[in-house]
PDB file of C-alpha atoms in Angstrom:
ATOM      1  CA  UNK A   3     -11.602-117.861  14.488  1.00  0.00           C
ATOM      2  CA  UNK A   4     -13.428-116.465  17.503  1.00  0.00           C
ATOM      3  CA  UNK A   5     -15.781-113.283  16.155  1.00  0.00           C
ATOM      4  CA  UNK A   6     -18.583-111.481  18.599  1.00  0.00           C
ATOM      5  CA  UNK A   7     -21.201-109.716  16.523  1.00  0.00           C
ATOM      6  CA  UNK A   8     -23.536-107.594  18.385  1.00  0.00           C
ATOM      7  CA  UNK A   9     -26.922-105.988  17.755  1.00  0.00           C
ATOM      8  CA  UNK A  10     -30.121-104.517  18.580  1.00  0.00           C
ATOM      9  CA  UNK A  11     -29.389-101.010  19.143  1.00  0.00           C
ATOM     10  CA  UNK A  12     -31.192 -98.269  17.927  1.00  0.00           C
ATOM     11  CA  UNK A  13     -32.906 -95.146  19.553  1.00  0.00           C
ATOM     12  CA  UNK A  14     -35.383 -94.910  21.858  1.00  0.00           C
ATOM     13  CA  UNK A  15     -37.259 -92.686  24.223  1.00  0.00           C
ATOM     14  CA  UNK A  16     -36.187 -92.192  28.058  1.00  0.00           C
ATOM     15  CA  UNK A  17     -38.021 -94.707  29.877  1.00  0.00           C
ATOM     16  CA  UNK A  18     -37.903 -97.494  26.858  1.00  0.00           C
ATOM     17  CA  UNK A  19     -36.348-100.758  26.340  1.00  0.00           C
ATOM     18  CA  UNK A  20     -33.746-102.343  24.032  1.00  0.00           C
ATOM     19  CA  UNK A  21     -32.450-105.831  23.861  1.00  0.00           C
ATOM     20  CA  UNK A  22     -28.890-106.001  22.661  1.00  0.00           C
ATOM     21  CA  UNK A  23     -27.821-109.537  21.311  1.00  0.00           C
ATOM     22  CA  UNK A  24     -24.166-110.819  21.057  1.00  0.00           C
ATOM     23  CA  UNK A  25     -23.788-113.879  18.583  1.00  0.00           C
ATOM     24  CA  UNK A  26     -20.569-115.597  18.655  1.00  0.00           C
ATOM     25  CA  UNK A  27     -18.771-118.071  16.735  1.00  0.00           C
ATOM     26  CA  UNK A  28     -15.730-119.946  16.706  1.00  0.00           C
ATOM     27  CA  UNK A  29     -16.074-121.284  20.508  1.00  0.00           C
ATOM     28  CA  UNK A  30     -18.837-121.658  22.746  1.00  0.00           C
ATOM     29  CA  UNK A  31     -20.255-118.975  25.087  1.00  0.00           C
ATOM     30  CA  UNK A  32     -20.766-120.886  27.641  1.00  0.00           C
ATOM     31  CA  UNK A  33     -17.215-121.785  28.199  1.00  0.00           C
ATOM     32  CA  UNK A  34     -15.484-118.082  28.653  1.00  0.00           C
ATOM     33  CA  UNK A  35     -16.792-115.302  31.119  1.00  0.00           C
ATOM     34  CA  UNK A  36     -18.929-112.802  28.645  1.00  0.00           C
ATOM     35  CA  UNK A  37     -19.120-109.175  29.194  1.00  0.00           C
ATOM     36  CA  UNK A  38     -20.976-106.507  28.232  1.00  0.00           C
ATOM     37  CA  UNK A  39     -18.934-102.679  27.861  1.00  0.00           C
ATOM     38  CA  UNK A  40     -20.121 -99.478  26.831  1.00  0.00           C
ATOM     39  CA  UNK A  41     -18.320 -96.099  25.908  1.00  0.00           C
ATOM     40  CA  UNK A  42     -19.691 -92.560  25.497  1.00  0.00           C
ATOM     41  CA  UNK A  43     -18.074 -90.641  23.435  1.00  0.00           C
ATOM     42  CA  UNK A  44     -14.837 -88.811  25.242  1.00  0.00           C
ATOM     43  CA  UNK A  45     -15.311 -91.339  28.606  1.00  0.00           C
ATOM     44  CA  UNK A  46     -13.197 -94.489  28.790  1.00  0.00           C
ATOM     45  CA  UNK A  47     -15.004 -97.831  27.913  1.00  0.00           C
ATOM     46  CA  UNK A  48     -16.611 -99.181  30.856  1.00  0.00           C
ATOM     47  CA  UNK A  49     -17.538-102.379  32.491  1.00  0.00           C
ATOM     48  CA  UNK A  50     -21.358-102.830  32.266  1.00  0.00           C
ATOM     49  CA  UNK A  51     -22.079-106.492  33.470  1.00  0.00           C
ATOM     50  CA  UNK A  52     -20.495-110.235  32.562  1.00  0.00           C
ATOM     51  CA  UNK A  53     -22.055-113.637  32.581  1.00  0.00           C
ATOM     52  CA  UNK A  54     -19.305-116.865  34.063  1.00  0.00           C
ATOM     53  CA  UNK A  55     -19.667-120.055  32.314  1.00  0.00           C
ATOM     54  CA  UNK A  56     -21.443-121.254  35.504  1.00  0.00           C
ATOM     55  CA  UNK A  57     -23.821-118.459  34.803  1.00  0.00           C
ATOM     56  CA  UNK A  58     -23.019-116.105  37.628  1.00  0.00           C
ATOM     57  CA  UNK A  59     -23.765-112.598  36.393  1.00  0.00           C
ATOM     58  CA  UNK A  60     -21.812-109.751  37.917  1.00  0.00           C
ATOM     59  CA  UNK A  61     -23.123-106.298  37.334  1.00  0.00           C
ATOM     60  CA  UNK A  62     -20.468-103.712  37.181  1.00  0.00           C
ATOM     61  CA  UNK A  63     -22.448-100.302  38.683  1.00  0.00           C
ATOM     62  CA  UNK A  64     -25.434 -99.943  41.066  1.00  0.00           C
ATOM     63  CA  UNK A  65     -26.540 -97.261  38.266  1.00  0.00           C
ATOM     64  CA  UNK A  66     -27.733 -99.837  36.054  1.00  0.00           C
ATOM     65  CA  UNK A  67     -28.150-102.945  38.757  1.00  0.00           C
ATOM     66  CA  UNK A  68     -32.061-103.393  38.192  1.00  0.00           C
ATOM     67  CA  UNK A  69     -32.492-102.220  35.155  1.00  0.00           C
ATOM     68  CA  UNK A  70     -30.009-104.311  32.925  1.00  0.00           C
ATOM     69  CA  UNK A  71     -29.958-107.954  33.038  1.00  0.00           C
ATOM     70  CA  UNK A  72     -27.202-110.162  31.235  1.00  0.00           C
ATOM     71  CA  UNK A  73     -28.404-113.483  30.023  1.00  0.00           C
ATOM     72  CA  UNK A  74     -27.092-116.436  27.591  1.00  0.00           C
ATOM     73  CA  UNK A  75     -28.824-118.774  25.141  1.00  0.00           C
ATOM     74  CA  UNK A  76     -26.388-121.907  24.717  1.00  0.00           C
ATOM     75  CA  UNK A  77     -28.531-123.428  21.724  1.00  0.00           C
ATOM     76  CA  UNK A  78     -28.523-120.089  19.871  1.00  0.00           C
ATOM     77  CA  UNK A  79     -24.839-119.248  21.329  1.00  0.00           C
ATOM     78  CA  UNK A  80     -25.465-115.776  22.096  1.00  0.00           C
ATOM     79  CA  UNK A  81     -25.568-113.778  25.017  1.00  0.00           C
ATOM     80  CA  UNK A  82     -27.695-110.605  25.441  1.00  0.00           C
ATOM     81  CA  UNK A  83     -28.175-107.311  27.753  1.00  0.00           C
ATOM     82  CA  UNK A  84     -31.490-106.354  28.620  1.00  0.00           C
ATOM     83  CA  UNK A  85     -32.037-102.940  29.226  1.00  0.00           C
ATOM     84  CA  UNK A  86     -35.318-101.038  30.833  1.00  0.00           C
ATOM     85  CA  UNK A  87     -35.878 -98.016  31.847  1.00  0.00           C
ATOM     86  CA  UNK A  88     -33.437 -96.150  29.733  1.00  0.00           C
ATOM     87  CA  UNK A  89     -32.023 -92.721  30.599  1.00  0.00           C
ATOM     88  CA  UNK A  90     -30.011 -90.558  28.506  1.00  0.00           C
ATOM     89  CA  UNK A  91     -27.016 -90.970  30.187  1.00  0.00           C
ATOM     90  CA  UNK A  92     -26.832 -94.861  28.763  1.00  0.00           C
ATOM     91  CA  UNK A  93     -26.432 -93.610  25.298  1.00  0.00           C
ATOM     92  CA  UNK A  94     -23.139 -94.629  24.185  1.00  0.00           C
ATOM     93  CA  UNK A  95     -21.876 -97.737  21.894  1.00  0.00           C
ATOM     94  CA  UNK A  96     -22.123-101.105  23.387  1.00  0.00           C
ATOM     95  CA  UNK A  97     -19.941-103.845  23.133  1.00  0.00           C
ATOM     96  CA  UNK A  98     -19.938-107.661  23.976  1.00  0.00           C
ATOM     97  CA  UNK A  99     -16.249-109.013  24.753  1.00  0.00           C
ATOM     98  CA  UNK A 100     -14.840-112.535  25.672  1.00  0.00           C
ATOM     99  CA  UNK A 101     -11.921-112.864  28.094  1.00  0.00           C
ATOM    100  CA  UNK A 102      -9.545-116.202  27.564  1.00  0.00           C
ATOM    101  CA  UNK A 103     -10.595-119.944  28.558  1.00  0.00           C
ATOM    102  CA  UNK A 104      -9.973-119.888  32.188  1.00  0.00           C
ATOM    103  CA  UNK A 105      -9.906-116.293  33.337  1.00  0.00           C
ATOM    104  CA  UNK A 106     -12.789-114.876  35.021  1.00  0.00           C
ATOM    105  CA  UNK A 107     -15.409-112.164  34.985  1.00  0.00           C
ATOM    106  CA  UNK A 108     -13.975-108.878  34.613  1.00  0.00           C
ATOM    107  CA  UNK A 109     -14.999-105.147  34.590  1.00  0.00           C
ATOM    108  CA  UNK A 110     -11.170-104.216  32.892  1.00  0.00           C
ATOM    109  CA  UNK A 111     -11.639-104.207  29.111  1.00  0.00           C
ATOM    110  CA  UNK A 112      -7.739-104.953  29.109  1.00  0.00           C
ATOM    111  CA  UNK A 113      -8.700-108.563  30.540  1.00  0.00           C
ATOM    112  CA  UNK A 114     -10.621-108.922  27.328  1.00  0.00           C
ATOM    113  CA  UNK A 115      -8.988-111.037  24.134  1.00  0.00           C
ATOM    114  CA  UNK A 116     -12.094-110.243  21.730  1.00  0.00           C
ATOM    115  CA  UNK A 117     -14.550-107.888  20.791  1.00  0.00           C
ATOM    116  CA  UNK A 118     -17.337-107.226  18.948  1.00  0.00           C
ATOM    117  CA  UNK A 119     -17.545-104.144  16.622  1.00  0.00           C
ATOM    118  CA  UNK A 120     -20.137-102.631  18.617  1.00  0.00           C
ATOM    119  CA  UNK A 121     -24.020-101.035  18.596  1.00  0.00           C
ATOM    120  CA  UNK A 122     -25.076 -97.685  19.058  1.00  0.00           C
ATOM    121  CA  UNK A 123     -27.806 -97.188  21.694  1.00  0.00           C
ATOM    122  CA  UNK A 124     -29.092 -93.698  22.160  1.00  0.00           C
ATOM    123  CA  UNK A 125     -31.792 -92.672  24.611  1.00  0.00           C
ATOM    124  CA  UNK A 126     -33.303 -88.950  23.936  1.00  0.00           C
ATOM    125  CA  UNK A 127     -35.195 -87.165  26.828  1.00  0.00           C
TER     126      UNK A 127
END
């Protein structure tokens, strides 16, 4: 049984840093394409970066490009988001998602099989 369990969000000051964490179980992160989502409330979920099993990242808007990095910890089977320099336009609730053994990256959350249940960042001004 495949399950994504994310955390690390919280609230934080423009200009601050959080480190989201996505620990999965029931298959191996680094054989599926990873991706990171987020969704404000009222806006469609959007694609915020994915990791390929070869470790390519991909980066889904120049908006965050530079301030987000995606990474992966094989021992500890978890991938994370680093985000700096937080504005309050990030705030929305992240989630980590897992497309199917083969596919690749993708910014369509459609393409996705699983999902976590999500964390709440929030950035105040």
């Amino acid at each position: 049984q495949v399950q994504l369990v994310e955390s690390g969000g919280g609230s934080v000051q423009a200009g601050g840093s959080l480190r989201l964490s996505c620990a999965a179980s029931g298959y191996t992160v680094r054989s599926r394409c990873m991706g990171w989502f987020r969704q404000a409330p009222g806006k469609e979920r959007e694609g915020v970066a994915c990791i390929s099993p070869g470790g390519i990242t991909i980066y889904y808007a120049e908006r965050w490009t530079g301030r987000f990095t995606i990474s992966r910890d094989n021992a500890k089977n978890t991938v994370y988001l680093q985000m700096n320099s937080l504005k309050p336009e990030d705030t929305a609730m992240y989630y980590c998602g897992t497309v199917p053994t083969g596919r690749g990256c993708s910014s369509v959350p459609a393409d996705y099989d699983y999902w976590g249940q999500g964390t709440q960042v929030t950035v105040s001004s």
